[in-house]
Amino acid sequence: MLDLHRGRILREVARLGSMTAAARSLNYTQPAVSHHIARLEAEVGTPLVVRHGRGVRLTEAGRVLVEHVEDVLARMDDARERIAAIAGLRAGRVRVAVFPTAVAGLLPDALARLAERAPGVAVTLVDA
């Protein structure tokens, strides 16, 4: 399995165009960044960067990997947001079994308060 942390480092190298700049941005040493890139290249079995002058550029394989790393990171961010919304009762689904007499008397106010506090919560009522 590919190391996502190393993928983030590769993404930063690609964004900044050099191992040194990426190291500075990530608060790493330049040799540490180079080591992570070398390990990632060993994992995928092909070069991911080509050195030129004082910088680097991605190979085609490097571009593909960075694209996928960005997709994975975006999905992880989405998952975190969705889980936080559920944990904070800002989103989700609630199914409530109610007696018909309760629907008329108690539920309208409770549902209105819930809608104000948690507009992302969908409520389904079913007969008890």
XYZ file of N, CA and C in Angstrom:
384
model
N 0.850 -1.178 0.000
C 0.000 0.000 0.000
C 0.896 1.241 0.000
N 0.507 2.219 -0.767
C 1.270 3.454 -0.845
C 1.082 4.279 0.423
N 2.138 4.957 0.812
C 2.137 5.784 2.008
C 1.581 7.169 1.663
N 0.425 7.514 2.217
C -0.219 8.789 1.916
C 0.621 9.971 2.392
N 1.320 9.800 3.501
C 2.191 10.873 3.998
C 3.254 11.206 2.952
N 3.846 10.186 2.370
C 4.841 10.422 1.321
C 4.191 11.045 0.093
N 2.951 10.665 -0.173
C 2.222 11.282 -1.277
C 2.036 12.772 -1.069
N 1.784 13.172 0.176
C 1.666 14.602 0.486
C 2.987 15.320 0.238
N 4.069 14.660 0.588
C 5.389 15.251 0.351
C 5.623 15.413 -1.145
N 5.290 14.390 -1.931
C 5.436 14.479 -3.384
C 4.585 15.623 -3.932
N 3.387 15.763 -3.430
C 2.513 16.855 -3.879
C 3.152 18.211 -3.611
N 3.787 18.362 -2.462
C 4.443 19.629 -2.121
C 5.663 19.865 -3.003
N 6.416 18.801 -3.290
C 7.553 18.917 -4.213
C 7.046 19.379 -5.579
N 5.957 18.791 -6.035
C 5.386 19.171 -7.331
C 4.916 20.620 -7.312
N 4.280 21.019 -6.239
C 3.743 22.379 -6.143
C 4.851 23.423 -6.156
N 5.949 23.130 -5.458
C 7.013 24.121 -5.306
C 8.162 23.943 -6.292
N 8.252 22.777 -6.916
C 9.265 22.571 -7.944
C 10.659 22.262 -7.457
N 10.817 22.056 -6.158
C 12.144 21.676 -5.659
C 12.025 20.952 -4.324
N 12.990 20.084 -4.092
C 13.038 19.349 -2.822
C 13.318 20.320 -1.675
N 14.205 21.281 -1.916
C 14.580 22.239 -0.875
C 13.387 23.097 -0.464
N 12.651 23.608 -1.438
C 11.482 24.437 -1.127
C 10.413 23.618 -0.409
N 10.208 22.382 -0.846
C 9.231 21.513 -0.182
C 9.662 21.232 1.250
N 10.950 20.981 1.444
C 11.464 20.722 2.791
C 11.208 21.925 3.693
N 11.498 23.100 3.186
C 11.286 24.325 3.963
C 9.796 24.483 4.302
N 8.929 24.258 3.341
C 7.487 24.388 3.539
C 6.950 23.392 4.567
N 7.505 22.182 4.560
C 7.029 21.108 5.440
C 7.782 21.033 6.769
N 8.764 21.922 6.946
C 9.627 21.900 8.135
C 10.402 20.594 8.250
N 10.895 20.118 7.112
C 11.742 18.931 7.042
C 13.120 19.371 6.574
N 14.069 18.463 6.663
C 15.347 18.714 6.018
C 15.230 18.268 4.572
N 16.075 18.832 3.714
C 16.044 18.442 2.309
C 16.379 16.962 2.135
N 17.378 16.417 2.870
C 17.635 14.976 2.731
C 16.443 14.108 3.142
N 15.667 14.556 4.123
C 14.489 13.781 4.537
C 13.453 13.748 3.417
N 13.240 14.873 2.756
C 12.294 14.914 1.638
C 12.789 14.007 0.524
N 14.073 14.104 0.190
C 14.647 13.242 -0.854
C 14.478 11.770 -0.502
N 14.683 11.444 0.757
C 14.537 10.060 1.212
C 13.089 9.584 1.027
N 12.136 10.408 1.419
C 10.725 10.027 1.271
C 10.357 9.833 -0.198
N 10.848 10.697 -1.060
C 10.561 10.563 -2.493
C 11.195 9.282 -3.027
N 12.426 9.001 -2.612
C 13.098 7.765 -3.054
C 12.331 6.532 -2.584
N 11.835 6.558 -1.358
C 11.051 5.425 -0.842
C 9.748 5.268 -1.614
N 9.114 6.371 -1.934
C 7.879 6.332 -2.709
C 8.148 5.783 -4.106
N 9.252 6.194 -4.715
C 9.624 5.666 -6.030
C 9.875 4.161 -5.956
N 10.477 3.714 -4.860
C 10.703 2.274 -4.683
C 9.370 1.537 -4.537
N 8.419 2.146 -3.832
C 7.105 1.523 -3.652
C 6.376 1.342 -4.976
N 6.453 2.354 -5.852
C 5.730 2.268 -7.123
C 6.564 1.628 -8.228
N 7.868 1.543 -8.005
C 8.730 0.869 -8.968
C 9.080 1.671 -10.208
N 8.952 2.985 -10.126
C 9.295 3.837 -11.270
C 9.637 5.238 -10.771
N 10.455 5.976 -11.508
C 10.775 7.349 -11.093
C 9.532 8.241 -11.091
N 9.463 9.104 -10.103
C 8.341 10.038 -9.983
C 8.761 11.474 -10.257
N 10.051 11.751 -10.095
C 10.580 13.094 -10.360
C 11.837 12.983 -11.207
N 12.095 14.049 -11.952
C 13.327 14.166 -12.731
C 14.000 15.444 -12.268
N 15.250 15.336 -11.900
C 15.984 16.512 -11.454
C 16.424 17.327 -12.669
N 16.306 18.630 -12.572
C 16.790 19.519 -13.628
C 17.233 20.824 -12.983
N 18.434 21.239 -13.289
C 18.974 22.451 -12.672
C 18.943 22.333 -11.165
N 18.321 23.313 -10.538
C 18.207 23.299 -9.070
C 16.850 22.790 -8.609
N 16.054 22.306 -9.535
C 14.720 21.860 -9.153
C 14.404 20.474 -9.662
N 13.134 20.139 -9.589
C 12.647 18.851 -10.080
C 11.333 19.082 -10.809
N 11.005 18.154 -11.671
C 9.682 18.146 -12.290
C 9.163 16.724 -12.219
N 7.876 16.585 -12.233
C 7.265 15.261 -12.141
C 7.370 14.520 -13.465
N 7.545 13.216 -13.364
C 7.398 12.356 -14.533
C 5.902 12.156 -14.755
N 5.548 11.483 -15.821
C 4.129 11.181 -16.061
C 3.566 10.370 -14.895
N 4.346 9.395 -14.412
C 3.903 8.593 -13.261
C 3.728 9.476 -12.030
N 4.622 10.425 -11.839
C 4.510 11.352 -10.717
C 3.259 12.196 -10.801
N 2.935 12.667 -12.014
C 1.711 13.467 -12.196
C 0.467 12.640 -11.876
N 0.466 11.398 -12.332
C -0.680 10.521 -12.057
C -0.819 10.298 -10.555
N 0.298 10.028 -9.886
C 0.234 9.773 -8.445
C -0.224 11.015 -7.686
N 0.291 12.181 -8.029
C -0.126 13.407 -7.344
C -1.620 13.651 -7.550
N -2.105 13.399 -8.744
C -3.537 13.553 -9.017
C -4.360 12.647 -8.100
N -3.921 11.419 -7.935
C -4.649 10.489 -7.066
C -4.501 10.867 -5.596
N -3.326 11.328 -5.200
C -3.126 11.779 -3.819
C -4.097 12.922 -3.516
N -4.221 13.867 -4.440
C -5.146 14.983 -4.224
C -6.586 14.494 -4.106
N -6.959 13.513 -4.926
C -8.309 12.941 -4.833
C -8.535 12.280 -3.474
N -7.564 11.494 -3.027
C -7.683 10.801 -1.737
C -7.771 11.813 -0.600
N -6.926 12.829 -0.626
C -6.956 13.836 0.435
C -8.285 14.589 0.448
N -8.821 14.884 -0.719
C -10.124 15.558 -0.784
C -11.216 14.665 -0.207
N -11.159 13.390 -0.521
C -12.167 12.461 0.017
C -12.019 12.308 1.530
N -10.782 12.306 2.018
C -10.562 12.222 3.470
C -11.114 13.473 4.157
N -10.893 14.640 3.564
C -11.449 15.872 4.131
C -12.971 15.818 4.151
N -13.557 15.329 3.070
C -15.013 15.190 2.999
C -15.512 14.233 4.077
N -14.812 13.123 4.253
C -15.210 12.153 5.282
C -15.140 12.785 6.668
N -14.069 13.538 6.946
C -13.944 14.202 8.245
C -15.106 15.165 8.480
N -15.433 15.949 7.458
C -16.531 16.910 7.593
C -17.862 16.207 7.819
N -18.096 15.133 7.073
C -19.362 14.410 7.222
C -19.461 13.754 8.591
N -18.368 13.185 9.072
C -18.368 12.552 10.396
C -18.560 13.604 11.477
N -17.897 14.752 11.333
C -18.075 15.828 12.307
C -19.516 16.308 12.312
N -20.122 16.371 11.145
C -21.521 16.797 11.067
C -22.431 15.805 11.774
N -22.170 14.527 11.588
C -22.975 13.496 12.247
C -22.746 13.534 13.752
N -21.486 13.622 14.157
C -21.160 13.628 15.585
C -21.750 14.848 16.277
N -21.816 15.957 15.569
C -22.369 17.175 16.147
C -23.853 17.319 15.884
N -24.472 16.271 15.376
C -25.892 16.273 15.041
C -26.266 17.411 14.100
N -25.359 17.716 13.182
C -25.673 18.738 12.189
C -26.215 18.102 10.916
N -26.036 16.797 10.795
C -26.521 16.107 9.602
C -26.796 14.661 9.962
N -27.643 14.032 9.185
C -27.938 12.630 9.410
C -29.423 12.365 9.234
N -29.810 11.179 9.635
C -31.211 10.769 9.506
C -31.706 10.260 10.845
N -32.924 10.645 11.166
C -33.553 10.193 12.404
C -34.922 9.640 12.031
N -35.200 8.447 12.530
C -36.514 7.836 12.302
C -37.202 7.783 13.663
N -38.391 8.371 13.732
C -39.113 8.466 14.999
C -40.436 7.713 14.876
N -40.636 6.762 15.791
C -41.912 6.042 15.861
C -42.802 6.803 16.834
N -43.972 7.204 16.369
C -44.847 8.047 17.188
C -46.271 7.517 17.192
N -46.967 7.860 18.280
C -48.400 7.601 18.343
C -49.097 8.780 17.673
N -50.189 8.538 16.982
C -50.886 9.630 16.285
C -51.242 10.806 17.193
N -51.562 10.541 18.450
C -51.915 11.645 19.349
C -50.697 12.525 19.661
N -49.516 11.949 19.694
C -48.305 12.722 19.981
C -47.925 13.621 18.813
N -48.239 13.172 17.605
C -47.882 13.954 16.421
C -48.525 15.330 16.490
N -49.775 15.366 16.852
C -50.498 16.638 16.872
C -50.065 17.532 18.019
N -49.818 16.959 19.198
C -49.558 17.772 20.379
C -48.099 18.097 20.656
N -47.235 17.132 20.614
C -45.861 17.330 21.058
C -44.847 17.550 19.931
N -45.046 16.865 18.863
C -44.009 16.824 17.836
C -43.773 18.108 17.051
N -44.778 18.893 16.732
C -44.495 20.074 15.908
C -43.447 21.008 16.513
N -43.553 21.289 17.807
C -42.576 22.174 18.450
C -41.191 21.536 18.497
N -41.152 20.258 18.824
C -39.862 19.566 18.902
C -39.183 19.520 17.534
N -39.952 19.248 16.495
C -39.380 19.197 15.145
C -38.918 20.573 14.684
N -39.635 21.610 15.070
C -39.232 22.973 14.709
C -37.903 23.330 15.374
N -37.759 22.990 16.663
C -36.493 23.259 17.364
C -35.347 22.469 16.746
N -35.603 21.213 16.406
C -34.570 20.393 15.774
C -34.164 20.983 14.424
N -35.126 21.441 13.650
C -34.826 22.024 12.339
C -33.972 23.281 12.473
N -34.196 24.064 13.530
C -33.383 25.263 13.769
C -31.961 24.898 14.165
N -31.833 23.945 15.070
C -30.512 23.576 15.593
C -29.715 22.685 14.656
N -30.405 21.864 13.898
C -29.720 20.886 13.040
C -30.437 20.783 11.698
N -30.278 21.785 10.846
C -31.011 21.778 9.583
C -30.629 20.627 8.646
N -29.497 19.995 8.881
C -29.079 18.882 8.034
C -29.618 17.533 8.463
N -30.416 17.502 9.528
C -30.973 16.244 10.016
C -32.335 16.020 9.355
N -32.465 14.885 8.697
C -33.734 14.520 8.056
C -34.519 13.632 9.013
N -35.762 13.994 9.267
C -36.602 13.249 10.205
C -37.698 12.525 9.433
N -37.852 11.238 9.746
C -38.921 10.426 9.173
C -39.811 9.965 10.315
N -41.108 10.158 10.166
C -42.060 9.723 11.186
C -42.732 8.440 10.726
N -42.835 7.482 11.654
C -43.533 6.224 11.366
C -44.504 5.955 12.506
N -45.607 5.307 12.193
C -46.594 4.965 13.226
C -46.010 3.934 14.179
N -46.283 4.166 15.480
C -45.789 3.232 16.494
C -46.757 2.086 16.677
